[in-house]
XYZ file of C-alpha atoms in Angstrom:
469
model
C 69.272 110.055 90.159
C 71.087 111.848 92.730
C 70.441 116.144 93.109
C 73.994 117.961 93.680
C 72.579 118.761 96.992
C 72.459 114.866 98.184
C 75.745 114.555 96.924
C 77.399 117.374 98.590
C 75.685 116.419 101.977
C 76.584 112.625 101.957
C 80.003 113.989 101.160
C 80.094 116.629 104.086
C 78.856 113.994 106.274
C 81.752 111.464 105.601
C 84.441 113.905 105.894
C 82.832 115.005 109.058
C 82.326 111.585 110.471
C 86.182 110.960 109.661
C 87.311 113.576 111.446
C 85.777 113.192 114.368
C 86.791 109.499 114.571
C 90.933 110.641 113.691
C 90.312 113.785 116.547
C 88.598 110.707 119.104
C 86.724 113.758 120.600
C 83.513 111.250 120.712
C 84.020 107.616 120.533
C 84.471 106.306 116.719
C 81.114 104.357 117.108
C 79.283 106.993 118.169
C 80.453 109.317 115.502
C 79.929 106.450 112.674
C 76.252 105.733 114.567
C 75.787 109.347 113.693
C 76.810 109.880 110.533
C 74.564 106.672 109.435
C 71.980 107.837 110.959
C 72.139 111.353 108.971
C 72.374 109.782 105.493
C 69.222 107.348 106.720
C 67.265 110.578 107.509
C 68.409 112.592 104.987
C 66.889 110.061 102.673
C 70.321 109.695 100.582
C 69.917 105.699 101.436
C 66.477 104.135 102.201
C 66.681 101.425 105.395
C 66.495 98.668 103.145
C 69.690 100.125 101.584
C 71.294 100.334 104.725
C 71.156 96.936 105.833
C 72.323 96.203 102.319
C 75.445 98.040 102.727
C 76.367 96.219 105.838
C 78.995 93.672 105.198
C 77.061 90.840 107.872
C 80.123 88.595 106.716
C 82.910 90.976 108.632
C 80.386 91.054 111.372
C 79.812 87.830 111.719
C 83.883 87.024 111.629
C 84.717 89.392 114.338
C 82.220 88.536 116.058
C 82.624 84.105 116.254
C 86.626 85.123 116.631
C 86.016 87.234 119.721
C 84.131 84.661 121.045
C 86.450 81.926 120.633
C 89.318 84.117 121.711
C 87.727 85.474 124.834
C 86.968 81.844 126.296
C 90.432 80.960 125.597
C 92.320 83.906 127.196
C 90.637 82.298 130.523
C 92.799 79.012 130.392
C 96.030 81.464 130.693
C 97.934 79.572 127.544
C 98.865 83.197 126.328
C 100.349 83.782 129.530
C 102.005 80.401 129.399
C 103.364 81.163 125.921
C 105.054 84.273 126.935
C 106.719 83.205 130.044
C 107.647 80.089 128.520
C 109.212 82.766 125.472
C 111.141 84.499 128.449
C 112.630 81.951 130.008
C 113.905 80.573 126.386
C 115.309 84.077 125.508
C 117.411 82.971 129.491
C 115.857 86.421 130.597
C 118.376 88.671 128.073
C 115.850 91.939 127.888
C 116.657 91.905 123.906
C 116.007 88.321 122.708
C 113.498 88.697 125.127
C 112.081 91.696 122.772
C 112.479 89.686 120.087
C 111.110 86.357 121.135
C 107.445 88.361 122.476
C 107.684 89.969 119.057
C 107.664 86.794 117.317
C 104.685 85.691 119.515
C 102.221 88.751 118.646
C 103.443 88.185 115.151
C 102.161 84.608 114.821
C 99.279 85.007 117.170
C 98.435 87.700 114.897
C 97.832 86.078 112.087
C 95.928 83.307 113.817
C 93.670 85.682 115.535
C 93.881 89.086 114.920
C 96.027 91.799 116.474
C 93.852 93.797 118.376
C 92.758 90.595 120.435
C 96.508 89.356 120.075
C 97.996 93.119 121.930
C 95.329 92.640 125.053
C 96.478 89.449 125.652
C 100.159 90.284 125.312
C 100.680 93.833 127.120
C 99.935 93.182 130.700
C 102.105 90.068 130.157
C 104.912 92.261 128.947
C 104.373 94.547 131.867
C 104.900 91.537 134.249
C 107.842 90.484 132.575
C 109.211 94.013 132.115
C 109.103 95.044 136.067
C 110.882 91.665 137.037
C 113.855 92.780 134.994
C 113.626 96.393 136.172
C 113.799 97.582 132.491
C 111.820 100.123 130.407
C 108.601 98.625 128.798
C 108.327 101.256 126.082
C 110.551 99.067 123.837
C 108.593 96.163 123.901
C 105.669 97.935 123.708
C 106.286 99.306 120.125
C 108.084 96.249 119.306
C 104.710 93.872 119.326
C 102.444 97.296 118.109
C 104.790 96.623 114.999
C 104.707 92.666 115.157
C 100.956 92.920 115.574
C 100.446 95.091 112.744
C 103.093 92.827 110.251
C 101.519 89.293 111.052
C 98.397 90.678 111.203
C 99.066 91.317 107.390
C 99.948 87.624 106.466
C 96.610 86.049 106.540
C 92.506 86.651 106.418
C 91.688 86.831 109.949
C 94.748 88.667 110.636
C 93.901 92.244 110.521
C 90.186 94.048 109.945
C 91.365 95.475 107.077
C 91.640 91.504 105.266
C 88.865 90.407 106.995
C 86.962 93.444 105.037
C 88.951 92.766 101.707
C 88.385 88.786 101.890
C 84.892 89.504 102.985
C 84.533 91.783 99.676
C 86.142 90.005 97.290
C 85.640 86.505 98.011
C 89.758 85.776 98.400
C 90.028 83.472 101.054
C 92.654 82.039 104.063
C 95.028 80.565 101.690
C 95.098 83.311 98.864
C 96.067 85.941 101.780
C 98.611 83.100 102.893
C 99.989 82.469 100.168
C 100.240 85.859 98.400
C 100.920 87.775 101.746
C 102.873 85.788 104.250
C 106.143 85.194 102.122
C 106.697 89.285 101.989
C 105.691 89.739 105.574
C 108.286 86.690 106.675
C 110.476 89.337 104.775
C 109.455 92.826 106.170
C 109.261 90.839 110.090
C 113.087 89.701 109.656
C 114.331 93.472 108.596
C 111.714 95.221 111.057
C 113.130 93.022 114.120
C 116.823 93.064 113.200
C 116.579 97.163 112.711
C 114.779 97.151 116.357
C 117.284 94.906 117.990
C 120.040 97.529 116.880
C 118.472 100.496 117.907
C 117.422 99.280 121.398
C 120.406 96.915 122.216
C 121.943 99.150 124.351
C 118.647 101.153 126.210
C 117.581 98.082 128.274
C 120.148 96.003 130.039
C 119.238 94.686 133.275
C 121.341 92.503 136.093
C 121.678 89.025 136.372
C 120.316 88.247 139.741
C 117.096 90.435 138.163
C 117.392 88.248 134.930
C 117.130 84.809 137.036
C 113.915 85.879 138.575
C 112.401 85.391 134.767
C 114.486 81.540 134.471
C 112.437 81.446 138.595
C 109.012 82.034 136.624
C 106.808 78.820 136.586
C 104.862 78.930 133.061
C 103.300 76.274 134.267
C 101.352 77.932 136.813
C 99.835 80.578 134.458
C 97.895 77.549 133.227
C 94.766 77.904 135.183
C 92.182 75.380 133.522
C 93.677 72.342 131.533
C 90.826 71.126 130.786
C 88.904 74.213 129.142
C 92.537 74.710 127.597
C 92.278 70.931 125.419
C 88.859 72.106 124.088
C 90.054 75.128 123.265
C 92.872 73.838 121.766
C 90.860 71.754 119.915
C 88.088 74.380 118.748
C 90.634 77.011 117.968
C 92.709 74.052 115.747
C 89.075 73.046 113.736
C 88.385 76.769 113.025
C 91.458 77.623 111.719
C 91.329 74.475 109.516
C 87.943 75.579 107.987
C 89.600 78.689 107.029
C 92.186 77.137 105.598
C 89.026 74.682 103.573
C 85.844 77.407 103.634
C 86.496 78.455 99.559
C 86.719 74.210 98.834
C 83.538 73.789 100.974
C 81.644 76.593 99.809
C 81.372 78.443 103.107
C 81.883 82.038 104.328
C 84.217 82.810 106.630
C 81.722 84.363 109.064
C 79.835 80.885 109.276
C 83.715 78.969 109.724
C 84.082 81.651 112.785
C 80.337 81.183 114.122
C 80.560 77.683 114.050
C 83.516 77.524 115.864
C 81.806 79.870 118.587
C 78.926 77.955 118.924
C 80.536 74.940 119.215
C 83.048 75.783 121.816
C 79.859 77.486 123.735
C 78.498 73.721 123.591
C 81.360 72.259 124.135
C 82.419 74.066 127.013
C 78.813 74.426 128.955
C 79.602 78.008 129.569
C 77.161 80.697 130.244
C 76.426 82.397 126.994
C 76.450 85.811 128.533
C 79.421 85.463 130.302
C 81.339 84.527 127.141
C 79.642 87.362 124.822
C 81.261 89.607 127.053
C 84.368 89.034 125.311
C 82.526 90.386 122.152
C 83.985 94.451 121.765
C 80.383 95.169 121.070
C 81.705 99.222 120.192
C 84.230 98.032 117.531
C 80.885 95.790 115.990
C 78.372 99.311 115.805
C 81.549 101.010 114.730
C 81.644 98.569 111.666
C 77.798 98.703 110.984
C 77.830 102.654 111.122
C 80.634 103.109 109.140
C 79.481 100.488 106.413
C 76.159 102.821 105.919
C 78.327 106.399 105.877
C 80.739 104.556 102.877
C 77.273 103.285 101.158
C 75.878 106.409 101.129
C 78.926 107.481 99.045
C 78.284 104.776 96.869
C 74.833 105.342 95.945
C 75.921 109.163 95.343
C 78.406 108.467 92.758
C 81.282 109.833 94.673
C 83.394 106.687 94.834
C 82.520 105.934 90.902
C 84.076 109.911 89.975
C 87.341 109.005 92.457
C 87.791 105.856 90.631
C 87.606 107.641 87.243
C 90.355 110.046 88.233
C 92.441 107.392 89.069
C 92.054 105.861 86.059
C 93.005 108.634 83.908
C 95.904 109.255 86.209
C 97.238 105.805 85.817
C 96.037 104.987 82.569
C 94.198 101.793 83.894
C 97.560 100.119 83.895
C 96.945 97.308 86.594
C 101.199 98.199 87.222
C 100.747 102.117 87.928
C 97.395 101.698 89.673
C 98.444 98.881 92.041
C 101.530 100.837 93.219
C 99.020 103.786 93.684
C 97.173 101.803 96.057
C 100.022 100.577 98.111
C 101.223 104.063 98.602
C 98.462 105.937 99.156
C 97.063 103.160 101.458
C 100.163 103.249 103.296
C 100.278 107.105 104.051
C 96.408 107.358 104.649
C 96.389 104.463 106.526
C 98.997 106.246 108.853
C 97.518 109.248 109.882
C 93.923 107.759 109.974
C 92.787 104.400 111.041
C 92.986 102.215 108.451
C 89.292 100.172 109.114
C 87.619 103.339 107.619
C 89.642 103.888 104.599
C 90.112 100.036 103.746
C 86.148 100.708 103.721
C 86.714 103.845 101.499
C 88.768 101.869 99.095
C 87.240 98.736 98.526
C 84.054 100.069 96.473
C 86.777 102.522 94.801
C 88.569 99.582 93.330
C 85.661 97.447 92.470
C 84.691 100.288 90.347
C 88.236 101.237 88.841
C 87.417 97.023 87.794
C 84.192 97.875 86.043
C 85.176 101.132 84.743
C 88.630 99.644 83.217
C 87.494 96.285 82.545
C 90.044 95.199 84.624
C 88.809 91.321 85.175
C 91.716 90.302 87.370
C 91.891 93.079 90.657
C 93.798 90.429 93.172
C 97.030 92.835 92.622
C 94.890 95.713 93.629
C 93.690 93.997 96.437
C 97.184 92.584 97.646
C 98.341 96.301 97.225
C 95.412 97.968 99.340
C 96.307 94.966 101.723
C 99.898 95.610 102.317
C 99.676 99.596 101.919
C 97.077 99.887 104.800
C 98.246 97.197 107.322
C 101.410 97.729 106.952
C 100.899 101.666 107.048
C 99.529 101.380 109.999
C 103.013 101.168 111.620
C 103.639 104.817 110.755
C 101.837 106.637 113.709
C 100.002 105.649 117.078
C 96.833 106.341 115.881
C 97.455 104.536 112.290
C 95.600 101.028 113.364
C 93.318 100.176 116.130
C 95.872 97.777 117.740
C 98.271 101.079 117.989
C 95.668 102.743 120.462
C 94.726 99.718 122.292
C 98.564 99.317 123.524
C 99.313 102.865 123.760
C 95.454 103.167 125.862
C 96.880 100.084 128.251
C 99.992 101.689 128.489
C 98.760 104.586 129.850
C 96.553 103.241 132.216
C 99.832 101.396 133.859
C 102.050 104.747 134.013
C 103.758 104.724 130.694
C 102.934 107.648 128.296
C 104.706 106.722 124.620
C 104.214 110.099 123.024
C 103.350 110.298 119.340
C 106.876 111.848 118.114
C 108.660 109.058 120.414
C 106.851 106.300 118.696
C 106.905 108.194 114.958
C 110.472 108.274 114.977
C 111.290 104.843 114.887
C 108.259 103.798 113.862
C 107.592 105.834 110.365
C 110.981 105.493 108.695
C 110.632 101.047 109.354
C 107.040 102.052 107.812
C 107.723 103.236 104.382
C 110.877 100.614 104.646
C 108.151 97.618 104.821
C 106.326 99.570 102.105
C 109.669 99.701 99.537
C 110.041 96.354 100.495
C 106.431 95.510 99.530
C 106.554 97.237 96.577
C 109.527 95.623 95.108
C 107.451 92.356 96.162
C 103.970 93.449 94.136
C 106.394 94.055 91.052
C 107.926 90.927 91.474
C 104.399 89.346 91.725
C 103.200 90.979 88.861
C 105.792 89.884 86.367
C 105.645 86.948 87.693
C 101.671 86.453 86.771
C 102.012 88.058 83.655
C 104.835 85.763 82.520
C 103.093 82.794 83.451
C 100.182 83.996 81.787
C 101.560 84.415 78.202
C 103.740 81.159 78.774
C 100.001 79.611 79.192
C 99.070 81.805 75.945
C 101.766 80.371 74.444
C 101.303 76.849 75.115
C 97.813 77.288 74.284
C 98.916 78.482 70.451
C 101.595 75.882 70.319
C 100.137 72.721 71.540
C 96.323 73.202 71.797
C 95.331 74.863 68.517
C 97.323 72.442 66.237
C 95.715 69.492 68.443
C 92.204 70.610 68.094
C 92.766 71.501 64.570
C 93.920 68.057 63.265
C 91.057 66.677 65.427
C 88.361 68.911 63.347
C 90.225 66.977 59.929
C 89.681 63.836 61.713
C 85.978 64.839 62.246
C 85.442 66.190 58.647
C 87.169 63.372 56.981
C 84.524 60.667 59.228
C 81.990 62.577 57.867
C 80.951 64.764 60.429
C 80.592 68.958 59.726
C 82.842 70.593 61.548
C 84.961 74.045 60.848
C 88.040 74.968 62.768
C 88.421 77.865 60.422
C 85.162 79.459 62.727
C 86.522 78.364 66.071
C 89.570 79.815 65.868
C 88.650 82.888 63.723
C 88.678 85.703 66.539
């Protein structure tokens, strides 16, 4: 048992750490380092605990997908795929937009979006200063793409890779539960954009023959290393798509895939774990043991009450909750640390309700903080990559510039999702008491004429028990 004293400093010590990481005064990983190592010496959580509380199946995901990604951003195909995008679009600065939209959209939910936005940007850049036209619409464009196909899919976006990781939910549940409203939410978001920033970027036609002049072909530096890969990259995404029929995590789909394009490939081990963003890994561990100590206080158990009692454990009321309050949050604060806030919250609201089915809270947490994450540049980690890069190359995008467009297409995607959840939900729940249904119509009558058949043979048997309850 827990003294009021433990509770009140694991508390202080999470709010703390959270600030710190939404201020970025000090590096998120060092403040989540810190905070974990407070609750360790505090004694709130013992070290055994600690390692306990680390999800080693997130961990292990990031780190086989970094792997795999950072060999293959050294063929150049991403290159390739956005020139080749350009000269499609015949160099118009708008389909353009749209057509390296689409790209961080699907690459997104192939990859992930943080590794999809490094390998896009300076390719934008290029494209951008041929055609003499401001970048800072593209720019947000794929920060919005990357964040909305991130959404569709397990390896899409940290916070699914934490949910899936959680929960057990795998490739094709997020597939096929997600993608259909993101397809959705994409369409609108793109066709809003193209309206607003038709007329800002226009550009000549001598400048936009220079992109139809671009060889795609020559961003395509090592064929070779591209086929394997290819190849690699097309076997790991199929054991996602097969890990919950096989029986295997997602982590060891992801590792596997590493360590066989390492073999594959001969390539120096250390060169290719440079590729690994070791800080966002410690950042994970740290904040895993900060969220745990929670936990074992009882903080997250008294949260979930409340929001029982406010909802009435109605699965309805409490999933649209979540998508809301995800979606704000997730906003304002990067969403990796409240995803990690929230999943222990709901697994409790479960137990505590007797809830056996959550996958509509878990849908809602998904969509509320990936898709909240649009709202501001600080709201997901691919927001402050682009905006860091951006910076770096001369162009500022200041946080009301990107909130104003940004925010309202936000809690648009987030109507938009919610109409989608209800939709889902009556959906499930009719299909569920057609099944009820069927069972009382078809089954029941069935097994009881087969219980006549077995008392009339001879044999005891009483249907009047089996059915009783």
């Amino acid at each position: 048992m827990h003294t009021d004293n433990q509770v009140i400093f694991a508390t202080a010590v999470f709010l703390v750490t959270y600030a710190i990481i939404v201020s970025e005064k000090i590096h998120r990983a060092v403040a989540a380092f810190c905070g974990a190592a407070l609750v360790i010496i505090a004694g709130i959580v013992s070290e055994k605990q600690a390692v306990h509380f680390v999800d080693f199946n997130t961990i292990g995901l990031l780190v086989g997908m970094m792997i795999i990604v950072g060999i293959t951003r050294q063929t150049g195909v991403f290159e390739y795929l956005a020139v080749k995008a350009a000269k499609k679009a015949k160099g118009e600065p708008v389909h353009i937009m749209a057509a390296m939209g689409l790209i961080t959209a699907v690459l997104s939910a192939l990859l992930d979006n943080v590794t999809t936005v490094l390998l896009i940007v300076p390719v934008t850049f290029a494209i951008a200063r041929q055609l003499q036209v401001n970048v800072v619409p593209f720019l947000i464009v794929e920060i919005l793409a990357s964040n909305i196909g991130g959404t569709a899919t397990l390896i899409g976006d940290p916070p699914n890779i934490m949910i899936g990781s959680a929960t057990g939910l795998g490739f094709m549940d997020f597939a096929v539960n997600l993608a259909p409203v993101v397809v959705v939410v994409y369409i609108i978001t793109l066709f809003i954009l193209k309206l607003i920033y038709r007329k800002q970027i226009f550009t000549e036609p001598e400048l936009m023959q220079n992109i139809m002049n671009m060889d795609e072909k020559a961003e395509i530096k090592d064929p070779a290393l591209l086929k394997k890969c290819v190849t690699v990259l097309g076997l790991t995404i199929i054991g996602f798509v097969l890990h919950q029929f096989v029986h295997l995590e997602s982590s060891v789909i992801a590792m596997t895939g590493a360590a066989l394009l390492l073999l594959v490939t001969r390539m120096d081990p250390e060169h290719a774990f440079h590729a690994v963003e070791w800080p966002v890994i410690f950042f994970f561990i740290g904040l895993f043991v900060v969220v745990g100590a929670l936990e074992e206080v009882g903080v997250i158990e008294a949260i979930a009450r409340l929001a029982l009692d406010v909802t009435g454990g109605e699965l309805l009321p409490a999933g649209i909750l979540i998508l809301w309050l995800s979606a704000i949050a997730s906003a304002f604060v990067d969403n990796i640390p409240f995803v990690a806030t929230m999943i222990p919250l709901i697994q409790d609201m479960g137990r505590l309700g007797g809830i056996q089915d959550l996958n509509f809270l878990w849908w809602s947490l998904s969509l509320g903080a990936c898709l909240g994450g649009n709202g501001t540049i600080i709201g997901a980690s691919a927001n402050v990559v682009v905006i860091g890069m951006a910076e770096k190359r001369g162009s500022h995008i200041t946080f009301m510039a990107f909130f104003k467009v940004a925010f309202p297409l936000m809690i648009l995607s987030i109507v938009v999702s919610m109409l989608y959840l209800f939709a889902w939900y009556m959906l499930h729940t009719t299909m569920a008491m057609l099944a009820t249904l069927a069972f009382g119509l078809v089954l029941v009558p069935v097994l009881g004429r087969l219980g006549k058949d077995k008392t009339s043979a001879g044999v005891p048997y009483s249907d009047a028990k089996l059915f009783k309850k």
